[in-house]
Tab-separated table of C-alpha atoms and ligand atoms in Angstrom:
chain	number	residue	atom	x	y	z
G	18	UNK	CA	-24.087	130.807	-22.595
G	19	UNK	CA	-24.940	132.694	-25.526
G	20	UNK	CA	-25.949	135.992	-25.428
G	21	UNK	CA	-29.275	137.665	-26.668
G	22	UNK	CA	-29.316	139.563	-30.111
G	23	UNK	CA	-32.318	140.673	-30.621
G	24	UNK	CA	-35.658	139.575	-28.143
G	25	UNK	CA	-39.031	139.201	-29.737
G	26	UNK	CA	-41.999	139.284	-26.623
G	27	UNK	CA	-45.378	138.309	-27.245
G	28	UNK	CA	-44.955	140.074	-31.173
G	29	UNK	CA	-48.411	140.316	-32.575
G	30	UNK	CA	-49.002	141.482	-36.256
G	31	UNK	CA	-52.450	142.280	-37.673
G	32	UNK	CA	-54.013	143.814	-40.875
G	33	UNK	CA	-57.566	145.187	-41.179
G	34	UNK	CA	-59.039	145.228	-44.653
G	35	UNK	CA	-62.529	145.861	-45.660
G	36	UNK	CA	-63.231	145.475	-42.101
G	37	UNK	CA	-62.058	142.004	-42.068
G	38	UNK	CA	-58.819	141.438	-39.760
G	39	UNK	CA	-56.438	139.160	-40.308
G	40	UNK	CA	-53.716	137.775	-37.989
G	41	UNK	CA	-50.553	136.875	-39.851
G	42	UNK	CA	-48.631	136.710	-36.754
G	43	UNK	CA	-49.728	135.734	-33.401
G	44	UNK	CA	-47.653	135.866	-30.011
G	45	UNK	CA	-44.198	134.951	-31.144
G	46	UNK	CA	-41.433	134.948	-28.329
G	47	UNK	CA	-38.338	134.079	-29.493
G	48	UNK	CA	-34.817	135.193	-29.082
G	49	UNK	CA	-32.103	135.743	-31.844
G	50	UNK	CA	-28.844	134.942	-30.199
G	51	UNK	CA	-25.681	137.288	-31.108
G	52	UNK	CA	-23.318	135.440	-33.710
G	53	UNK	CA	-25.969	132.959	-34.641
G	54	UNK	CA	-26.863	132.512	-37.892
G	55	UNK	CA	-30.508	131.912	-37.828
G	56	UNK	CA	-32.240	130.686	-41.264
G	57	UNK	CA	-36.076	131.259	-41.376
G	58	UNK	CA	-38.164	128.650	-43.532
G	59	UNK	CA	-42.210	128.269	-44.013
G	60	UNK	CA	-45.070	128.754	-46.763
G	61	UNK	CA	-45.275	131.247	-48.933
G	62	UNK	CA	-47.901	133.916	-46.749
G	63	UNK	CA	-46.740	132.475	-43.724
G	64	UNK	CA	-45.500	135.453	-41.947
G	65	UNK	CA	-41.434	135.548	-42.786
G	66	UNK	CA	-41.375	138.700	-44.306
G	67	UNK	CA	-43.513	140.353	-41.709
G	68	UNK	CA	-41.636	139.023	-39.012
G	69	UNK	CA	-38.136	139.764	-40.512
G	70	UNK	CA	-39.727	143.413	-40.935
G	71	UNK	CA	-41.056	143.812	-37.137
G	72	UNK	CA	-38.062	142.157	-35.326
G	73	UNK	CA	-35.411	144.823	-37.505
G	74	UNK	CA	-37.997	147.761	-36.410
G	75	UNK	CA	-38.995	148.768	-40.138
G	76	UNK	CA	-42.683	147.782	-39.256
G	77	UNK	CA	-44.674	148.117	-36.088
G	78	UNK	CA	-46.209	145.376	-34.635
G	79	UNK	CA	-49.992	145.641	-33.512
G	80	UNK	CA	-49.070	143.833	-29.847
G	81	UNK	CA	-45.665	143.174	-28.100
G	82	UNK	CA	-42.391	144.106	-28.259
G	83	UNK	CA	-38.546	143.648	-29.868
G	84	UNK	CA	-35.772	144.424	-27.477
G	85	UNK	CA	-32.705	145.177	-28.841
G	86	UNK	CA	-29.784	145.331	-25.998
G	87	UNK	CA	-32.417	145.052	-23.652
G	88	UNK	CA	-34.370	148.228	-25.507
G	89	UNK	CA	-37.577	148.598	-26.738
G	90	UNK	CA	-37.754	149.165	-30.471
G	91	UNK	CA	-41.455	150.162	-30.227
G	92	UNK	CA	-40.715	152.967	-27.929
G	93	UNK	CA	-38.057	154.308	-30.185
G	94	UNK	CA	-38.534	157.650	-31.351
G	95	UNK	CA	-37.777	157.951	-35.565
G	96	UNK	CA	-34.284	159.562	-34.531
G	97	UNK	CA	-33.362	156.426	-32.479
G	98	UNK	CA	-34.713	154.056	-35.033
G	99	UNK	CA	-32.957	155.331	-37.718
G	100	UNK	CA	-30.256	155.192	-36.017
G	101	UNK	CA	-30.393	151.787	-35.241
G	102	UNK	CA	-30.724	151.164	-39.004
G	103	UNK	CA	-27.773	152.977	-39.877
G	104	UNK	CA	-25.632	151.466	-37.236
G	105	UNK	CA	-26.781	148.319	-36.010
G	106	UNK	CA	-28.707	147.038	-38.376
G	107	UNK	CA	-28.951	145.756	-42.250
G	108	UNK	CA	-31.846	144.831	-44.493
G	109	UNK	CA	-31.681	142.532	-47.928
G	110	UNK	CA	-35.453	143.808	-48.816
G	111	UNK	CA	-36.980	140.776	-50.636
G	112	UNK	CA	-37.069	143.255	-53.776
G	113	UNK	CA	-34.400	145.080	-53.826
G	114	UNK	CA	-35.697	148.105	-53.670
G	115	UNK	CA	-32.626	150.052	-53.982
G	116	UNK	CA	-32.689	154.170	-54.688
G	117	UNK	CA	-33.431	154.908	-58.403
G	118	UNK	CA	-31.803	157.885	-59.378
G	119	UNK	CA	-28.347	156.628	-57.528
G	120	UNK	CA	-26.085	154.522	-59.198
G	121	UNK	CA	-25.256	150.800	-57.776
G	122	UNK	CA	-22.241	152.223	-55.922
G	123	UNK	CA	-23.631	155.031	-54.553
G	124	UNK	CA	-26.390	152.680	-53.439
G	125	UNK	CA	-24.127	151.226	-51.199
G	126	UNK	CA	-21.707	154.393	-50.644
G	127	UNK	CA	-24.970	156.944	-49.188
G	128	UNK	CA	-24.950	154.290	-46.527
G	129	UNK	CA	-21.689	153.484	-46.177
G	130	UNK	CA	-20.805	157.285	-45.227
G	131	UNK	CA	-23.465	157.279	-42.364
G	132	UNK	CA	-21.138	154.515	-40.664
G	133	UNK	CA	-20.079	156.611	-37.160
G	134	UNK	CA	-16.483	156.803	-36.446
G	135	UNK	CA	-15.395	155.631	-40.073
G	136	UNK	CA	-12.945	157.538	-42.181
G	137	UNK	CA	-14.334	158.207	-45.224
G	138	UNK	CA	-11.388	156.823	-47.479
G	139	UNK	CA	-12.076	154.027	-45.251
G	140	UNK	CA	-15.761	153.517	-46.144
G	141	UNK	CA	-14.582	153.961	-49.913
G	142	UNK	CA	-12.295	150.958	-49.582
G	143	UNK	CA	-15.598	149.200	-48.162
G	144	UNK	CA	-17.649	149.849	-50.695
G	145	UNK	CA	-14.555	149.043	-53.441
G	146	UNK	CA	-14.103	145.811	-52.076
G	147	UNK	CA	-17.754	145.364	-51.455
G	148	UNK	CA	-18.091	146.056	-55.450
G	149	UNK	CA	-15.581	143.633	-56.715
G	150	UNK	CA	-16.740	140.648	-54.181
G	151	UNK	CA	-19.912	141.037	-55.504
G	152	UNK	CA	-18.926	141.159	-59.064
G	153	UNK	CA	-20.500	144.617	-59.843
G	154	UNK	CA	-17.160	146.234	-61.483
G	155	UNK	CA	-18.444	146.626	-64.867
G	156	UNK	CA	-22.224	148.150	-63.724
G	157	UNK	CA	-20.787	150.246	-60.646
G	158	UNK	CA	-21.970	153.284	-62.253
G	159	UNK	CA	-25.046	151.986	-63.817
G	160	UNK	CA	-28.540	152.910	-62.749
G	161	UNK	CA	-30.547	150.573	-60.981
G	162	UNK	CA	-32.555	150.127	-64.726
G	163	UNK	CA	-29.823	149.830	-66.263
G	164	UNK	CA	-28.578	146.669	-64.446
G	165	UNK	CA	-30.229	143.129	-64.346
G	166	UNK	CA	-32.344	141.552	-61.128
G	167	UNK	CA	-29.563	139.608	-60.175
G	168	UNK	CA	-26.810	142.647	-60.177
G	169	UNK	CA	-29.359	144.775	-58.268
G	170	UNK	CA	-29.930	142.154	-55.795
G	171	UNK	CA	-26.248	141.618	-55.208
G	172	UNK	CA	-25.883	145.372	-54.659
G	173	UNK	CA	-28.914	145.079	-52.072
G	174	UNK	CA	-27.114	142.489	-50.350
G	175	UNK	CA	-23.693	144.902	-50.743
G	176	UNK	CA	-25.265	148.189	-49.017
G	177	UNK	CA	-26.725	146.006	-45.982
G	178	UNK	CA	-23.498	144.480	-44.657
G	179	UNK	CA	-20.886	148.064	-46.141
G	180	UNK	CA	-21.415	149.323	-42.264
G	181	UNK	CA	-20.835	145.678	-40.708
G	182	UNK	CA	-24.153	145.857	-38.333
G	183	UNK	CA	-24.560	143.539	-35.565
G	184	UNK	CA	-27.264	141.838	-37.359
G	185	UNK	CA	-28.402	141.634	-41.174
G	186	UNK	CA	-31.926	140.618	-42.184
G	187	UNK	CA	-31.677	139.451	-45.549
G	188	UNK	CA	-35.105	138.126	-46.873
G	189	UNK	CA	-34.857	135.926	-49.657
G	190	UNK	CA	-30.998	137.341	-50.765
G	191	UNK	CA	-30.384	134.640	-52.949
G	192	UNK	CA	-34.274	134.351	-54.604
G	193	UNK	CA	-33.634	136.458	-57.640
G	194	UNK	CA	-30.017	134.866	-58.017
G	195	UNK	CA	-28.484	131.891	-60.388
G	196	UNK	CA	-26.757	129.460	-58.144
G	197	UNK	CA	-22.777	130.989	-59.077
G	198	UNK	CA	-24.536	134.075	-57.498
G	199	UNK	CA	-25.750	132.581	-54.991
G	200	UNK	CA	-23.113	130.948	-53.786
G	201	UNK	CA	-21.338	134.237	-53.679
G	202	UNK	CA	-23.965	135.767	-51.415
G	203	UNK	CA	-24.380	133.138	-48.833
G	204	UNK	CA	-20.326	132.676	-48.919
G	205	UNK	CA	-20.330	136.671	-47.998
G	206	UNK	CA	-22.817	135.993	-45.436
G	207	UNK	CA	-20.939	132.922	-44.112
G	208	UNK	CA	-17.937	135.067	-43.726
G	209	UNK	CA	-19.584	138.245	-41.968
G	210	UNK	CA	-21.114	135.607	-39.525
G	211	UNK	CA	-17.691	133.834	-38.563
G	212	UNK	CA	-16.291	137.401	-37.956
G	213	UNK	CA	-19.263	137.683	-34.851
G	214	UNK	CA	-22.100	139.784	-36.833
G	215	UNK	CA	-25.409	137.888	-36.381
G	216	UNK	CA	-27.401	136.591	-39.254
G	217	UNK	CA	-30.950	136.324	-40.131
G	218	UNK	CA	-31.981	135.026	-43.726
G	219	UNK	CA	-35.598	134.530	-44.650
G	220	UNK	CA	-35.045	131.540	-47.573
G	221	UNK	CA	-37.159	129.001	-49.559
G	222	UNK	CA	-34.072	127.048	-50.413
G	223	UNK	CA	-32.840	124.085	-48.064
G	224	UNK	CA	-28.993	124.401	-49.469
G	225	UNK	CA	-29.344	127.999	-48.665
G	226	UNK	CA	-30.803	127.477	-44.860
G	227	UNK	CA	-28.452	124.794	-44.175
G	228	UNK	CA	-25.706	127.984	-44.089
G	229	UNK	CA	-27.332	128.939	-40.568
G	230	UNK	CA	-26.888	127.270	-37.227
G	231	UNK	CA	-30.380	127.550	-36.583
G	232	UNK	CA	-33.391	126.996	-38.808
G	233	UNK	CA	-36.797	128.012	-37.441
G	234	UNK	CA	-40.272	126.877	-39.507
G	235	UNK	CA	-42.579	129.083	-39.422
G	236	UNK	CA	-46.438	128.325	-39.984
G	237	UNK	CA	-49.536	130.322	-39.839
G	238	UNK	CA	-47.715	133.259	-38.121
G	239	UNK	CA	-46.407	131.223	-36.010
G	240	UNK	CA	-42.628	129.498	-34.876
G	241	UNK	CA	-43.815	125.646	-35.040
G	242	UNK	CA	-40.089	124.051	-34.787
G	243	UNK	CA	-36.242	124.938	-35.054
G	244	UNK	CA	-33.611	122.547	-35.771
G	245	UNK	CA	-30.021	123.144	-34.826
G	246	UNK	CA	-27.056	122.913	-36.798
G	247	UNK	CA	-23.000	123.313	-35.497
G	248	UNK	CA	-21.850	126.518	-37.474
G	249	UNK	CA	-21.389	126.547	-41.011
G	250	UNK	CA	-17.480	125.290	-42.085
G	251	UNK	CA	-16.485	127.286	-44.740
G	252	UNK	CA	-13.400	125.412	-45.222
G	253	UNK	CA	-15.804	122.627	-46.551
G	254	UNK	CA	-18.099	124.186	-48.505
G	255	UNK	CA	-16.468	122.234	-51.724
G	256	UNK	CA	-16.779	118.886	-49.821
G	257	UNK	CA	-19.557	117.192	-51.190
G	258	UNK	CA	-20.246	115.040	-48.984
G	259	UNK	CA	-20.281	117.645	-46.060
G	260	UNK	CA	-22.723	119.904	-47.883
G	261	UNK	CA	-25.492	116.873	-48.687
G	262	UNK	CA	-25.445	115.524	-45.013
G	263	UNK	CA	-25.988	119.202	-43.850
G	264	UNK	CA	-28.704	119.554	-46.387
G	265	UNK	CA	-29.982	115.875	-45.974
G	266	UNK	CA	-30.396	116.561	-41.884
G	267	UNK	CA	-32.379	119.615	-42.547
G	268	UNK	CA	-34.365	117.542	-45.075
G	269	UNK	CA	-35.489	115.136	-42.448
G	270	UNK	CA	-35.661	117.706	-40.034
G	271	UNK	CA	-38.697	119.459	-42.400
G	272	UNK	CA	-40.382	116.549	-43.980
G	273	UNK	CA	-41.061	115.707	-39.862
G	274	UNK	CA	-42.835	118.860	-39.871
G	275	UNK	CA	-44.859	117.302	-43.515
G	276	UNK	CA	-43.223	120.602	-44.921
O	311	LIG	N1	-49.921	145.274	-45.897
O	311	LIG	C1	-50.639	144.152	-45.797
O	311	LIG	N2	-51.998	144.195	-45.699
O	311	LIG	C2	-52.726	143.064	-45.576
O	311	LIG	N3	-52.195	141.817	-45.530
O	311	LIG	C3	-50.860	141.711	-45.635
O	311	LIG	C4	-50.015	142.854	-45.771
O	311	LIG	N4	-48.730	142.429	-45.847
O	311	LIG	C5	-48.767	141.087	-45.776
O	311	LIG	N5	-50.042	140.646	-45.647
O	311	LIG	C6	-50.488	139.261	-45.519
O	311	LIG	O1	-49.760	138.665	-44.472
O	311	LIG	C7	-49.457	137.311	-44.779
O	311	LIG	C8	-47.968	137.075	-44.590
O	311	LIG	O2	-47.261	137.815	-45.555
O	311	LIG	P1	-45.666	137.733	-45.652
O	311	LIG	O3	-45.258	138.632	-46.744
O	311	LIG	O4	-45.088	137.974	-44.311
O	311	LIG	O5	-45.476	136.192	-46.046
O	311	LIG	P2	-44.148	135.395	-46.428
O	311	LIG	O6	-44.085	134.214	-45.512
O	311	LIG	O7	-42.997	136.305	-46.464
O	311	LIG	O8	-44.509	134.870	-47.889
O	311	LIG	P3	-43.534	134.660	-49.186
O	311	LIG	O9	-42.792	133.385	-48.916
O	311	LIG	O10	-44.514	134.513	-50.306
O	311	LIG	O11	-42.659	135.851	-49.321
O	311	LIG	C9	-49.949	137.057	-46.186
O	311	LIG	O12	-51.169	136.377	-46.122
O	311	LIG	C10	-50.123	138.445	-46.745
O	311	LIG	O13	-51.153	138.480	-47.687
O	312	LIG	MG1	-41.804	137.058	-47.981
């Protein structure tokens, strides 16, 4: 039996504007199970990044509830929630919105020093091997400005797994990324996952979602379908013909859904 992650109950997610409301998600209930690695496809507008946003606690939703170890997010007080971000949880922001007068490593080394019971020659190793995985050797000390979308995006994707949480939200990590990059990202993410920490990727990209174990479709605020997947082998991630009847499954799997 696999155990519960993360709980979504009865999450409900309006906006008001100009007096009109509008419902981009409506009573979701669904359950993020720990060391899954859960890929999260659907329309442009329909409600990923909001969800991905409620369910890690960074927004409020207008109705229900996340539990996280059986806890209600909601009712956390800001000391408890940012907590929870700075030990539990990781975020690869769509943008990515990293700190502007830092430079890329101390993007990921502010974090990385928050991590509780961590040396802190121990985080700098992190955040050293961190930097070389991700290829940012040469621009470690640059500004954000003064590095390209891609390098900022890996570094995004570098300060939300430096304090291995037990689950990463990564929306779109690979969207601003050529495919060598990408590649890199979701072969970091692959790894983190087989080492336990759970996974859950917001992505446009079919050779991307096929990574997870579990896609999910998501419509009109809404989970329509989920398709399920035996965990990603990294050992044959170069075998063609592994990769295209992963990615020709999930295929079929969406084009039943007329995605
Ligand atoms: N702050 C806001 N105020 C009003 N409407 C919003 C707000 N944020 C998002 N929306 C609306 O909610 C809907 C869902 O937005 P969301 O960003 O979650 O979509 P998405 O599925 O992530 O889309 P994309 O694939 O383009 O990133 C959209 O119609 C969007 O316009
Ligand atoms: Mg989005």
């Amino acid at each position: 039996m696999k155990q519960i992650a993360l709980e979504a109950v009865d999450l409900a997610k309006s906006y008001v504007a100009d007096g009109v409301q509008t419902h981009v998600l409506g009573n979701i209930n669904l359950k993020i199970y720990k060391g899954d690695f859960t890929s999260v496809m659907g329309p442009s507008g329909s409600g990923k990044s909001t969800l991905l946003y409620c369910l890690s606690g960074m927004d409020k939703p207008t109705a229900g509830d996340m539990l996280f170890c059986e806890k209600s997010i909601v009712r956390m007080k800001e000391q408890e929630l940012a907590n929870l971000r700075a030990q539990h949880f990781g975020f690869v922001f769509q943008a990515a919105n990293l700190v502007s007068n830092l430079t890329l490593f101390e993007n990921i080394a502010v974090p990385g020093y928050l991590k509780e019971g961590r040396t802190p020659k121990k985080t700098l190793e992190a955040v050293e091997n961190l930097i070389e995985r991700m290829g940012l050797h040469d621009v470690a000390n640059h500004l954000p400005n003064q590095s390209s979308g891609g390098q900022q995006q890996r570094c995004a994707v570098a300060r939300a797994v430096v304090n291995q949480p037990d689950i990463v939200f990564a929306d779109e990590p690979t969207g601003a990324l050529n495919r060598a990059n990408s590649l890199e990202v979701l072969a970091l993410l692959s790894e983190i996952n087989a080492t336990g920490q759970t996974i859950v990727m917001v992505t446009h990209d079919i050779r991307s979602a096929m990574r997870g174990n579990r896609i999910l479709y998501l419509e009109d605020g809404d989970v329509r379908g989920e398709f399920n997947l035996p965990p990603w082998d990294a050992q044959r991630s170069n075998d063609i013909s592994y990769t295209r009847d992963r990615e020709a499954q999930a295929n079929a799997w969406l084009s039943s859904l007329s995605w």
